XYZ file of C-alpha atoms in Angstrom:
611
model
C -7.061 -21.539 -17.441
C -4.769 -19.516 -19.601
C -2.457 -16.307 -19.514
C -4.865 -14.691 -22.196
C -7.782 -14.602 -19.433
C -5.404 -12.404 -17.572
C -5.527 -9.003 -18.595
C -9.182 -8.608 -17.056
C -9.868 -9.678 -13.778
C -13.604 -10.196 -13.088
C -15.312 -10.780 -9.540
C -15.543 -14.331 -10.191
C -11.490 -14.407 -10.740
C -11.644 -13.154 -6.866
C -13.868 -16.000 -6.235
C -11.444 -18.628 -7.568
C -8.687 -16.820 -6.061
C -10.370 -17.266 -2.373
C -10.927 -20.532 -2.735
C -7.520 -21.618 -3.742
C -6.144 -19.815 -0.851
C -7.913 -21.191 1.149
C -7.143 -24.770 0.132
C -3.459 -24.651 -0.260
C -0.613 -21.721 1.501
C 1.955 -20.631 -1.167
C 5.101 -22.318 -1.152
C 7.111 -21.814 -3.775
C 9.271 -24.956 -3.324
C 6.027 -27.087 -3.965
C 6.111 -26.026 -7.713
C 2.493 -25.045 -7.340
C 1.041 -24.938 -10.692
C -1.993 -22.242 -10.132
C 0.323 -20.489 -7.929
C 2.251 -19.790 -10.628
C -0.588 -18.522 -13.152
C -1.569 -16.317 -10.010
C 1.732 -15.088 -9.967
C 1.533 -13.915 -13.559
C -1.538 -12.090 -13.440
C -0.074 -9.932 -10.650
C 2.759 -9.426 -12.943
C 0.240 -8.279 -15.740
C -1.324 -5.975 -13.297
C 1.760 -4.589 -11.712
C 3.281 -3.585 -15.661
C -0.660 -1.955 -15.884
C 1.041 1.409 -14.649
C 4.698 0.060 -13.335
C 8.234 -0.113 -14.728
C 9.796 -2.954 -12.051
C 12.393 -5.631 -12.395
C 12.060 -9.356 -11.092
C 14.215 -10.565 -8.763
C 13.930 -14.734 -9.530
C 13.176 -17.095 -6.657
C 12.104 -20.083 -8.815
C 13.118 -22.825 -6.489
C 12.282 -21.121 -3.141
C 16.428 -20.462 -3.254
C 15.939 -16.940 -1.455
C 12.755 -17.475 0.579
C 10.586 -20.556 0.474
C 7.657 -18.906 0.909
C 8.197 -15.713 -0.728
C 6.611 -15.288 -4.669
C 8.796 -17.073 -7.555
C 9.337 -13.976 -8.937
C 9.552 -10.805 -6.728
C 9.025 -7.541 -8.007
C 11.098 -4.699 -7.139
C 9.040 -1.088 -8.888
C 11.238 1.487 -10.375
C 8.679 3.967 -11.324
C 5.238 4.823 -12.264
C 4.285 4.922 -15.927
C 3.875 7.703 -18.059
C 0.152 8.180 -20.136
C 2.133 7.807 -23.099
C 3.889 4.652 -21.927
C 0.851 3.272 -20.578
C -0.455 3.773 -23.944
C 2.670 2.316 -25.962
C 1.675 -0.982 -26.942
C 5.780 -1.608 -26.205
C 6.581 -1.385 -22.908
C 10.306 -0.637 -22.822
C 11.259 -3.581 -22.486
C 14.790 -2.503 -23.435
C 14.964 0.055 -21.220
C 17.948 -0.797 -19.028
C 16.837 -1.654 -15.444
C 17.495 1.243 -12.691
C 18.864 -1.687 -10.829
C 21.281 -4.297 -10.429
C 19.846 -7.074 -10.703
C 22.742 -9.691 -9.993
C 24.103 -7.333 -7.260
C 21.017 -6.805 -5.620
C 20.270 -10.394 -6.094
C 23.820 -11.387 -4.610
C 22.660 -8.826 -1.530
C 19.923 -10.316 -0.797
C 21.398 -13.880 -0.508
C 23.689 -12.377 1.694
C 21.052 -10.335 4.021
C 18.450 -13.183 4.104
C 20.206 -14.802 6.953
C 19.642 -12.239 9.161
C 15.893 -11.941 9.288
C 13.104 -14.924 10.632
C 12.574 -17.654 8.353
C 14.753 -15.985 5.575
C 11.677 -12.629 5.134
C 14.469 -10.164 3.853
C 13.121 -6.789 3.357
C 11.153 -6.721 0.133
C 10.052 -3.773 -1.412
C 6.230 -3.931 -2.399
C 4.673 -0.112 -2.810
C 6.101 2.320 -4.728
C 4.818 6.367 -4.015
C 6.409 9.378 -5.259
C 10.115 7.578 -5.586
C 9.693 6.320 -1.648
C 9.231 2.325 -0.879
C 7.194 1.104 1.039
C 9.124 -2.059 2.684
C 7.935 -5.522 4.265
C 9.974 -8.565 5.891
C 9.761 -10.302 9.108
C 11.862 -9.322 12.219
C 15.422 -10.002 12.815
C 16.617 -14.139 13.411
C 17.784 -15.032 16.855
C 21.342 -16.119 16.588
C 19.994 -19.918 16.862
C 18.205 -19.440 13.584
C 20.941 -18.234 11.608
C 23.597 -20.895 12.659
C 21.380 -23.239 12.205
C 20.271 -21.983 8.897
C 24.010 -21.113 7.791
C 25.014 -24.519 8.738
C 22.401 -26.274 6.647
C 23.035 -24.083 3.285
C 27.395 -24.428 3.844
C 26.188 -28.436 4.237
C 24.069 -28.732 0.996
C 25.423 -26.086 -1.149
C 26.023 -27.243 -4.467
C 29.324 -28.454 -4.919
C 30.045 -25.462 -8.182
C 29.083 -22.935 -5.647
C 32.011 -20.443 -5.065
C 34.316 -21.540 -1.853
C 34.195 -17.592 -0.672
C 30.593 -17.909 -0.613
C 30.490 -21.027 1.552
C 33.278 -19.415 3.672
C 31.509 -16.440 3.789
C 28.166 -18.383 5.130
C 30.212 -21.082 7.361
C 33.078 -19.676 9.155
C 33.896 -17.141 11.896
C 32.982 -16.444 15.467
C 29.811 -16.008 16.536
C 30.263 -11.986 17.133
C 31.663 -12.128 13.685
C 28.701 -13.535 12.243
C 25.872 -11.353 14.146
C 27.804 -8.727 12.807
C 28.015 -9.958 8.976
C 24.804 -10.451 8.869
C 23.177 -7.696 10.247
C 25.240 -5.647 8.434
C 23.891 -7.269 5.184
C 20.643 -6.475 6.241
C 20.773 -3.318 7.332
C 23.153 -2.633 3.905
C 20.243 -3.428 2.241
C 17.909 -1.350 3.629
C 20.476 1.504 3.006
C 20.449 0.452 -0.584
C 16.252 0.797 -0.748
C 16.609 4.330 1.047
C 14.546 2.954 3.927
C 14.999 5.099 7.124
C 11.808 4.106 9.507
C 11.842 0.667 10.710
C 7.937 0.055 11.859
C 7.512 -3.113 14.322
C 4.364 -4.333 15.221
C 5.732 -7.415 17.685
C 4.365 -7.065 21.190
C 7.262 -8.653 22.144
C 10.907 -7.200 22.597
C 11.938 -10.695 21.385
C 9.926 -13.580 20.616
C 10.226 -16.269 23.327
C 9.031 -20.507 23.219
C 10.191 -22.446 25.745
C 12.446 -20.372 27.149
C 14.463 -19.401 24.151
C 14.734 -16.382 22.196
C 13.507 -17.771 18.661
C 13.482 -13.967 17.255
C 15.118 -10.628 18.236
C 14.283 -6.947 16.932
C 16.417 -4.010 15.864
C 14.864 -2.133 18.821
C 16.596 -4.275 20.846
C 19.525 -4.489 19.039
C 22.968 -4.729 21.802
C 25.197 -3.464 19.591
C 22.862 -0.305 18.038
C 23.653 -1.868 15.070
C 20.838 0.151 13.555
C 21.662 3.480 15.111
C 20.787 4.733 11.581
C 17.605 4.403 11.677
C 14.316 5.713 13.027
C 13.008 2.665 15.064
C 9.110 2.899 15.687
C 8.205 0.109 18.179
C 4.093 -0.077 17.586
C 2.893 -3.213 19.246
C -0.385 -4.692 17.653
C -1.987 -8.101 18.273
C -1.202 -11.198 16.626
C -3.693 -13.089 14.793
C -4.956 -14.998 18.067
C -6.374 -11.998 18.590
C -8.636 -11.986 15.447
C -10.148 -15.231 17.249
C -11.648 -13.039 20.018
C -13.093 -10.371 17.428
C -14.552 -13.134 15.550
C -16.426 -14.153 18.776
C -17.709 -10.829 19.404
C -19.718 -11.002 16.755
C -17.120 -9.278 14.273
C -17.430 -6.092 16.133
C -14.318 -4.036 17.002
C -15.196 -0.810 18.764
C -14.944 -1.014 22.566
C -12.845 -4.447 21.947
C -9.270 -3.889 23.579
C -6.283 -5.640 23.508
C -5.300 -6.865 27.054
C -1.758 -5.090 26.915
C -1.181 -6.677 30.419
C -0.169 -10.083 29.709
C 2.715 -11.846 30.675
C 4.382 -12.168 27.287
C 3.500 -8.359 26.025
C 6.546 -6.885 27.591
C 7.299 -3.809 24.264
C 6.054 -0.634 24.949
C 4.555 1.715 21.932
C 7.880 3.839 20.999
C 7.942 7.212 18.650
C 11.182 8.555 18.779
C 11.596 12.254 18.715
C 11.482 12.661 15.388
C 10.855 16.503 13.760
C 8.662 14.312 11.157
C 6.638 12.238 13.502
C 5.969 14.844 15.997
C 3.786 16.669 13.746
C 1.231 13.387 13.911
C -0.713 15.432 16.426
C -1.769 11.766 18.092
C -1.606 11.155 21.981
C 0.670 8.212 21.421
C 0.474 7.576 25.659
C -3.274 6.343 25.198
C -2.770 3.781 22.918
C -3.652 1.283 26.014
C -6.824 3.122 26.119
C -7.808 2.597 22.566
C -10.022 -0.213 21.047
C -8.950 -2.313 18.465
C -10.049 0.069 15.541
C -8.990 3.296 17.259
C -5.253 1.207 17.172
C -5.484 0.333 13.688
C -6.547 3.849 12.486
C -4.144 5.667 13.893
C -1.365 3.484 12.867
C -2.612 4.133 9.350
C -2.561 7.684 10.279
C 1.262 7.291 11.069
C 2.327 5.184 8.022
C 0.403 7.524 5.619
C 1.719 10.274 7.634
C 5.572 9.525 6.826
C 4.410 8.562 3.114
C 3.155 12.241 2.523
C 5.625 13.783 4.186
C 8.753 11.920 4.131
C 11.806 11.797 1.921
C 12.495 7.929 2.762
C 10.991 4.454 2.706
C 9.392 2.777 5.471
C 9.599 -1.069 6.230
C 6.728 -2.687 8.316
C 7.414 -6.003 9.989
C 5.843 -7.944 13.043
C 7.271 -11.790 13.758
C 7.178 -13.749 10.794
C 5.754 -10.943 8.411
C 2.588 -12.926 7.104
C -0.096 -11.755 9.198
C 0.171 -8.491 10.429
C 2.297 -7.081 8.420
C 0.308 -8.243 5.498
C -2.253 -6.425 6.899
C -0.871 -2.988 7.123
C 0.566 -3.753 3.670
C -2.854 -4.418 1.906
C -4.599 -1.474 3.444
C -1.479 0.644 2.567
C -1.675 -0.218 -1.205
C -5.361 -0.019 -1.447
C -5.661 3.544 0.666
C -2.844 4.798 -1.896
C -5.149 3.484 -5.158
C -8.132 4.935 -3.504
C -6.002 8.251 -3.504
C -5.083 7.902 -7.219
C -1.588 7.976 -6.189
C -0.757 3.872 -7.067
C -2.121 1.405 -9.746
C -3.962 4.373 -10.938
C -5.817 1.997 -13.706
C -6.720 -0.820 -12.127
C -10.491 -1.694 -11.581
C -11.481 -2.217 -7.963
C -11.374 -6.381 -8.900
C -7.911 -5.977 -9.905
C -6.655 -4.217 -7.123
C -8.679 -6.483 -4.851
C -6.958 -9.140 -6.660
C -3.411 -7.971 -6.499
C -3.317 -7.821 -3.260
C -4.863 -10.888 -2.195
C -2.785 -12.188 -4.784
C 0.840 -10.755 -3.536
C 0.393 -9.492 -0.504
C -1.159 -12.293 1.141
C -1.105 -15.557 -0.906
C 2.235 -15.241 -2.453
C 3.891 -13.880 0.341
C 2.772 -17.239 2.400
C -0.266 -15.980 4.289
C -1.709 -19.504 5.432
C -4.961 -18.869 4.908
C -5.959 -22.710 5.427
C -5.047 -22.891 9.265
C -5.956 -19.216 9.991
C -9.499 -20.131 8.845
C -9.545 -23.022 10.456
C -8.658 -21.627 14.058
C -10.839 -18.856 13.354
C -8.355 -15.916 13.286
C -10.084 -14.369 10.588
C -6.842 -11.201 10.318
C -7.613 -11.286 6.410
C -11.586 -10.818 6.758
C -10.912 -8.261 9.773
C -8.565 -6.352 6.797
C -11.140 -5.822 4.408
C -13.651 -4.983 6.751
C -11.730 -2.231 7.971
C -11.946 -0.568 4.751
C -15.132 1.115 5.979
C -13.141 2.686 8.596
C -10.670 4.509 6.467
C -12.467 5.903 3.817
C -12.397 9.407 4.615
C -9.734 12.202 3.746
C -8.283 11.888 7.288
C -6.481 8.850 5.931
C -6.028 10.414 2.571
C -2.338 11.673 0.833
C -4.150 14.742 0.232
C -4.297 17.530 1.815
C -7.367 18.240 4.527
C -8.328 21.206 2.269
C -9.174 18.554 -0.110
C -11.961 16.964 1.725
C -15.632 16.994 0.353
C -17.940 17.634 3.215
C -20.559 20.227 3.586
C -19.966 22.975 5.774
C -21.936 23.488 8.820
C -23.345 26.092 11.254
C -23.559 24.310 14.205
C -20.458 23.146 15.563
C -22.111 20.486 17.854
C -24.094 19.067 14.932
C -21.484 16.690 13.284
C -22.503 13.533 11.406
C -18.874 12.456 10.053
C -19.731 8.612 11.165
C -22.503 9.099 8.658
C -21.425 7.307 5.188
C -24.083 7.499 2.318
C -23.436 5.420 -0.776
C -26.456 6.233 -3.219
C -25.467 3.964 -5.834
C -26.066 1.118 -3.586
C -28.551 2.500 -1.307
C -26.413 1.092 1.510
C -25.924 2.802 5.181
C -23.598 2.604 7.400
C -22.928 4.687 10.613
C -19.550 3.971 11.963
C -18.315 4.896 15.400
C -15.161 6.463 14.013
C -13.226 6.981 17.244
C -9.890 8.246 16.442
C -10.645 12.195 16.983
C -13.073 12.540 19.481
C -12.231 16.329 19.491
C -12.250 16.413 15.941
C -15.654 14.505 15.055
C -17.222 16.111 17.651
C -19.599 14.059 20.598
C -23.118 13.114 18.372
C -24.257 9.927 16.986
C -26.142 7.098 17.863
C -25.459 5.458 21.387
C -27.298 2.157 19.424
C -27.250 3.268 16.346
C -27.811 0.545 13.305
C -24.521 -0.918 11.935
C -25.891 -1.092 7.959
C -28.568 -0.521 6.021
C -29.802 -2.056 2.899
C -32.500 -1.403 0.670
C -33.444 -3.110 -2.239
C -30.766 -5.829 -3.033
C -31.286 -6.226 -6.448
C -29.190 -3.376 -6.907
C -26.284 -4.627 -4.953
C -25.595 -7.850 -6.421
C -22.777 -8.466 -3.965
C -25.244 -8.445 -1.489
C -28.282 -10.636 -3.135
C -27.177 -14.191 -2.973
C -30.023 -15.271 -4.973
C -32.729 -14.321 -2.284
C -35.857 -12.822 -2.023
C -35.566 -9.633 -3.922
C -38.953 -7.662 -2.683
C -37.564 -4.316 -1.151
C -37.145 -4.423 2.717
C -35.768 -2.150 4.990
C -34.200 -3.196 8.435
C -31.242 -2.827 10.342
C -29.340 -4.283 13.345
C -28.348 -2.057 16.473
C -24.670 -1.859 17.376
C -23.767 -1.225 21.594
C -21.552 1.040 20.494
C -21.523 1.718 16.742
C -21.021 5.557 18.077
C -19.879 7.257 21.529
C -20.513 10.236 23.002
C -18.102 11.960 24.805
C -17.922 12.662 28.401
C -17.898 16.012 28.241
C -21.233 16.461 26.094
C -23.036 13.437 27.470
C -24.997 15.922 29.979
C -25.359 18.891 27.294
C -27.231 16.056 24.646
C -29.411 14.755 28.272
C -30.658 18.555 28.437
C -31.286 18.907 25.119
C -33.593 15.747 24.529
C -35.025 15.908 27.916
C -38.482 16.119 26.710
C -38.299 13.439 23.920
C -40.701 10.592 23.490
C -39.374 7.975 22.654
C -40.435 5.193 20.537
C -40.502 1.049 20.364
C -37.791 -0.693 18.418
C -37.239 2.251 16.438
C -34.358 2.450 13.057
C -33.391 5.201 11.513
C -33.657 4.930 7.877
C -32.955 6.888 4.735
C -35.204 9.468 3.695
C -33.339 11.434 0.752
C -30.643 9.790 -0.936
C -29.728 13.037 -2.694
C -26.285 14.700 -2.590
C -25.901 18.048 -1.639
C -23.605 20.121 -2.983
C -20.676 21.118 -0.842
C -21.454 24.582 -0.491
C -25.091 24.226 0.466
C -25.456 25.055 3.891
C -29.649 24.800 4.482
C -32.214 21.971 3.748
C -35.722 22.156 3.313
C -36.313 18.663 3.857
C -33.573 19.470 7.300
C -32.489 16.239 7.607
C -32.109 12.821 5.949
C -32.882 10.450 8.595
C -36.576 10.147 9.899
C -37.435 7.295 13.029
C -39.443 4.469 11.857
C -41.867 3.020 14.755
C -41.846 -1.337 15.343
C -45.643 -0.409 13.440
C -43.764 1.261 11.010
C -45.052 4.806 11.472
C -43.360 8.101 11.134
C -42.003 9.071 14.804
C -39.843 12.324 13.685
C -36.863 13.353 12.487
C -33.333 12.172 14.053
C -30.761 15.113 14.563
C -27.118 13.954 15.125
C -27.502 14.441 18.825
C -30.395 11.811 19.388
C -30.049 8.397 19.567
C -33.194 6.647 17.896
C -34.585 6.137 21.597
C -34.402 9.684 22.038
C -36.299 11.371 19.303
C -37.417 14.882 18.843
C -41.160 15.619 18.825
C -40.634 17.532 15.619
C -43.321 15.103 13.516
C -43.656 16.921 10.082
C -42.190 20.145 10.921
C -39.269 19.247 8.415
C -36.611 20.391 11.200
C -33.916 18.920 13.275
C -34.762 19.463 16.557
C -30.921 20.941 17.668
C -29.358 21.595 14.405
C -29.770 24.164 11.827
C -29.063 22.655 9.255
C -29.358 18.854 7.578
C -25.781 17.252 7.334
C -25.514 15.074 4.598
C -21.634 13.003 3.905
C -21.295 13.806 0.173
C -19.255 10.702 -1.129
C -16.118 11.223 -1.934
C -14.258 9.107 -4.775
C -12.117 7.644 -2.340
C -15.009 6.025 -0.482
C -16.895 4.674 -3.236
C -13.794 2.798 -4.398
C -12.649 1.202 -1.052
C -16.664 0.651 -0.427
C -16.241 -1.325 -3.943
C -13.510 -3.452 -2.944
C -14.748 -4.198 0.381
C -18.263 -5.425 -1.243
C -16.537 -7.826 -3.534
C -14.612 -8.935 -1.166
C -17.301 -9.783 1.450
C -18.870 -11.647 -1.694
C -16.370 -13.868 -2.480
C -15.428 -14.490 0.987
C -18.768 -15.552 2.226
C -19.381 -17.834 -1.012
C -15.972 -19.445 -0.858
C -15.082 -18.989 3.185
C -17.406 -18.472 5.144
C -20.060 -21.072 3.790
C -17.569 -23.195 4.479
C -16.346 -23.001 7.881
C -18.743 -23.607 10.176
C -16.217 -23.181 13.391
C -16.960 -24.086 17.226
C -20.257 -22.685 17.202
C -21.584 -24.433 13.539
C -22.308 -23.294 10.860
C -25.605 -21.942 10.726
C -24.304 -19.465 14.077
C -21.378 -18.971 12.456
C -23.658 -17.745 8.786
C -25.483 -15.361 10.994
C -22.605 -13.867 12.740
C -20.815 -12.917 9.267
C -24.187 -12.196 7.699
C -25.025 -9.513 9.781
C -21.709 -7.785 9.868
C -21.902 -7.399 6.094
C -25.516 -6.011 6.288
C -27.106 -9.247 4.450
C -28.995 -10.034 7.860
C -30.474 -8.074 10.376
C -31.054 -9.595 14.030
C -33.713 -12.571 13.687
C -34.731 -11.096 10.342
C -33.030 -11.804 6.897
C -32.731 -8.790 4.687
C -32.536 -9.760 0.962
């Protein structure tokens, strides 16, 4: 495989990429051959729209499991310098690359397994930070001790001073304030921590700390967000439900979950407008939205960096990394070039593999954190989540208040459905859906060939019914009885598409009123669905053409930002279930395990295969 294969990056390259992860974890101390040409690509795809300068970590020297070469942006390219076959290469860095080398060496001590902060997005001059949280005082003596006892014997004696000597207060102090110096020196001011823990405890010894808990306020300089979110145990349990997430909560009440969720007083974060005292309340997708919500929030609005870290800073924080990067390409506001392959494969790539995700034992416990990422795409692809400004959104206006169909994503292109219970806003995206409403829809896989695998391709329609896949709220529940009172109801019902137009986003009628009509288990017409009715509750409206409670038809007119993260996530779910998820049978085997993963990515339906 050679460097000249590089510059285009093909679903196939994601294919290969997958299954190398998922044979080997990055270490860069294991002079891993492939992990080096991987390392390269991203380095091609980085200088696509980047200036950035390398900060070298050839023999795992800084961080053994951190990328041989780490990338540090400077700024986004210019359409002329994107289009200069030379890429200023001459250009004198806008950093110091031996000082901020020499910084790091220093600061490493001070954070878990040697995870200094690292930037790794660049928006509008503002990084975007990662690292894992701060060492226990065990970790760095111990660490200290073994780099003053094999340093080379040429290295500077004020360096191994510097690493070897002094009291204990001395040293907590030195190192911490190497850290926190350079965190100062990336202009990060919001420290995000996603531990559930105030330190990390095994047998009876604190084995990590935090700067929230910090004796000495050493990090009084800082905004200090303490966000608790699970660790990738946790991803165990959502794999056993069947890969759903709504109505799945984290049990905030065990013994070991002792941080509370923490936003300071802050004039920036209090204009979030989120009930922060009901994150106990929320399931595991409301959690994850609305921490997007916050990190995009201080992105936008912000003057500083943000750094995200949990424990060791390769699950979680991964995580929130990836779906950072790929919400800010989705905006056009980072790696404005790249393809949705390359983007899928640069951050595989760097944020997970290179940065020492271990894939292989994550897999093979089933905590399935890096599947769970890309399947939350579908969760945050509308302008809620977005840089831009609400006034931006693309979505048709509507008369009726109550009739509100925002869990309603059409993808035309594709023909596929999918009606999301979206429950961060419950005020905002109003009470209607479908109490059972089907998960996806596909229709005619030929079209999709992330989807076909090779099987029958005959046109079928079907779809599999989620417990939850939308609430109501309490509030309405007894207005939507009222309303549907009189319905007949029908047997096995599915809603499927009827028009797979686009509107434009001024129209405000329909003559067709309505794209979703109720199919009968004898496949015959039972009426049309308005957003109020769940399909066991359908309006006797036959071929009236009219929604029984609404006005007007609401139809989700795609917006570019959810046809590309609807592109990424379908690639991805290709790859992984050729490379992964064949694979890995898991407790239950595999053929259980094949159906599970097949009908969360809308290639099976129930008892009945769909392409």
């Amino acid at each position: 495989m050679s460097l000249a294969s590089s510059d285009e990056i093909k679903p196939e390259d994601i294919h290969n990429l997958l299954e190398h992860c998922v044979k080997t974890a990055h270490k860069v101390k294991d002079g891993d051959i492939e992990g080096e040409f991987i390392m390269e690509r991203c380095l091609v795809l980085f200088s696509k729209d980047y200036r950035y300068s390398v900060i070298k970590n050839f023999s795992g020297e800084l961080c053994g499991h951190y990328p041989s070469k780490v990338v540090f942006l400077e700024y986004q390219l210019s359409d002329d310098e994107r289009n200069c076959k030379k890429r200023y290469d001459d250009v004198q860095s806008m950093y110091d690359v031996p000082r901020m080398r020499e910084l790091i060496k220093q600061a490493r001590y001070a954070r878990c397994r040697s995870r200094f902060p690292v930037p790794v997005i660049l928006y509008e001059g503002k990084h975007v930070c990662r690292s894992a949280t701060l060492a226990s005082g065990a970790e760095m003596f111990g660490r200290t001790g073994l780099d003053f006892l094999f340093s080379a014997p040429d290295r500077p004696q004020e360096e191994a001073a510097d690493r070897g000597g002094g009291s204990g207060a001395d040293t907590f102090d030195r190192f911490r304030g190497h850290d926190i110096n350079l965190l100062k020196t990336l202009s990060i001011r919001y420290i995000c921590d996603l531990m559930v823990e105030k330190k990390k405890v095994k047998f009876g010894m604190n084995i990590t700390s935090s700067e929230k808990v910090d004796k000495e306020n050493r990090y009084a300089d800082f905004c200090i967000l303490s966000v608790p979110y699970p660790g990738c145990e946790f991803f165990k349990e959502w794999k056993d439900n069947s890969y759903f997430g709504e109505m799945m909560k984290f049990d905030w009440n065990q013994d070991y979950v002792d941080a509370n969720l923490d936003i300071p007083d802050d004039s920036l974060l209090n204009k979030i407008g989120l009930d922060w005292k009901k994150y106990r309340t929320w399931d595991i997708i409301q959690l994850t939205q609305n921490y997007m919500k916050l990190f995009i929030h201080i992105l936008r609005e912000g003057n500083t960096g943000i750094l995200v870290h949990c424990i060791s800073g390769w699950d979680r924080t991964p995580m929130f990394i990836s779906l950072l990067r790929l919400s800010l390409w989705a905006d056009g506001a980072a790696h404005a070039t790249l393809s949705p392959a390359e983007i899928l494969y640069l951050t595989l790539a760097y944020d997970w593999y290179l940065f020492g995700h271990n894939l292989p034992d994550r897999v093979n416990k089933g905590e399935e954190i890096l599947f769970f990422c890309f399947n939350f795409l579908s969760y945050i692809t509308s302008d809620e989540f977005s840089l831009k400004s609400s006034s931006s959104a693309r979505k048709v206006s509507r008369t009726d208040s109550e009739c509100n169909m925002d869990g309603v994503l059409l993808d035309s292109d594709h023909r596929r459905f999918s009606i999301r219970g979206s429950n961060t806003s419950i005020s905002s995206l109003g009470s209607c859906g479908f109490e059972n409403a089907p998960v996806f829809f596909t229709t005619n896989p030929e079209e999709d060939p992330h989807l076909s695998h090779g099987r029958n391709p005959s046109v079928s329609i079907s779809a599999r019914y989620s417990p939850a896949a939308n609430r109501l709220s309490s509030e309405n529940s007894s207005h939507f009885n009222s309303i549907h009172s009189n319905s007949s109801s029908s047997s096995s019902p599915m809603a499927v598409p009827n028009n797979l137009r686009k509107m434009e986003t001024t129209r405000s009628t329909s003559e067709g009123c309505g794209s979703w009509q109720v199919v009968s288990s004898c496949g015959s017409l039972r009426g049309l669905v308005s957003s109020h009715d769940s399909p066991h509750s359908v309006g006797s409206s036959g071929s009236s053409g009219r929604l029984s409670s609404c006005q007007e038809a609401i139809e989700y007119v795609e917006s570019t930002r959810h046809k590309k993260l609807d592109a990424v996530r379908r690639i991805f779910h290709n790859a992984y279930v050729n490379k992964i998820a064949a694979k890995s049978g898991g407790a239950g085997g595999i053929g259980n395990f094949l159906d599970q993963f097949a009908e969360k990515v809308g290639i099976r339906s129930g008892k009945t295969t769909l392409v």
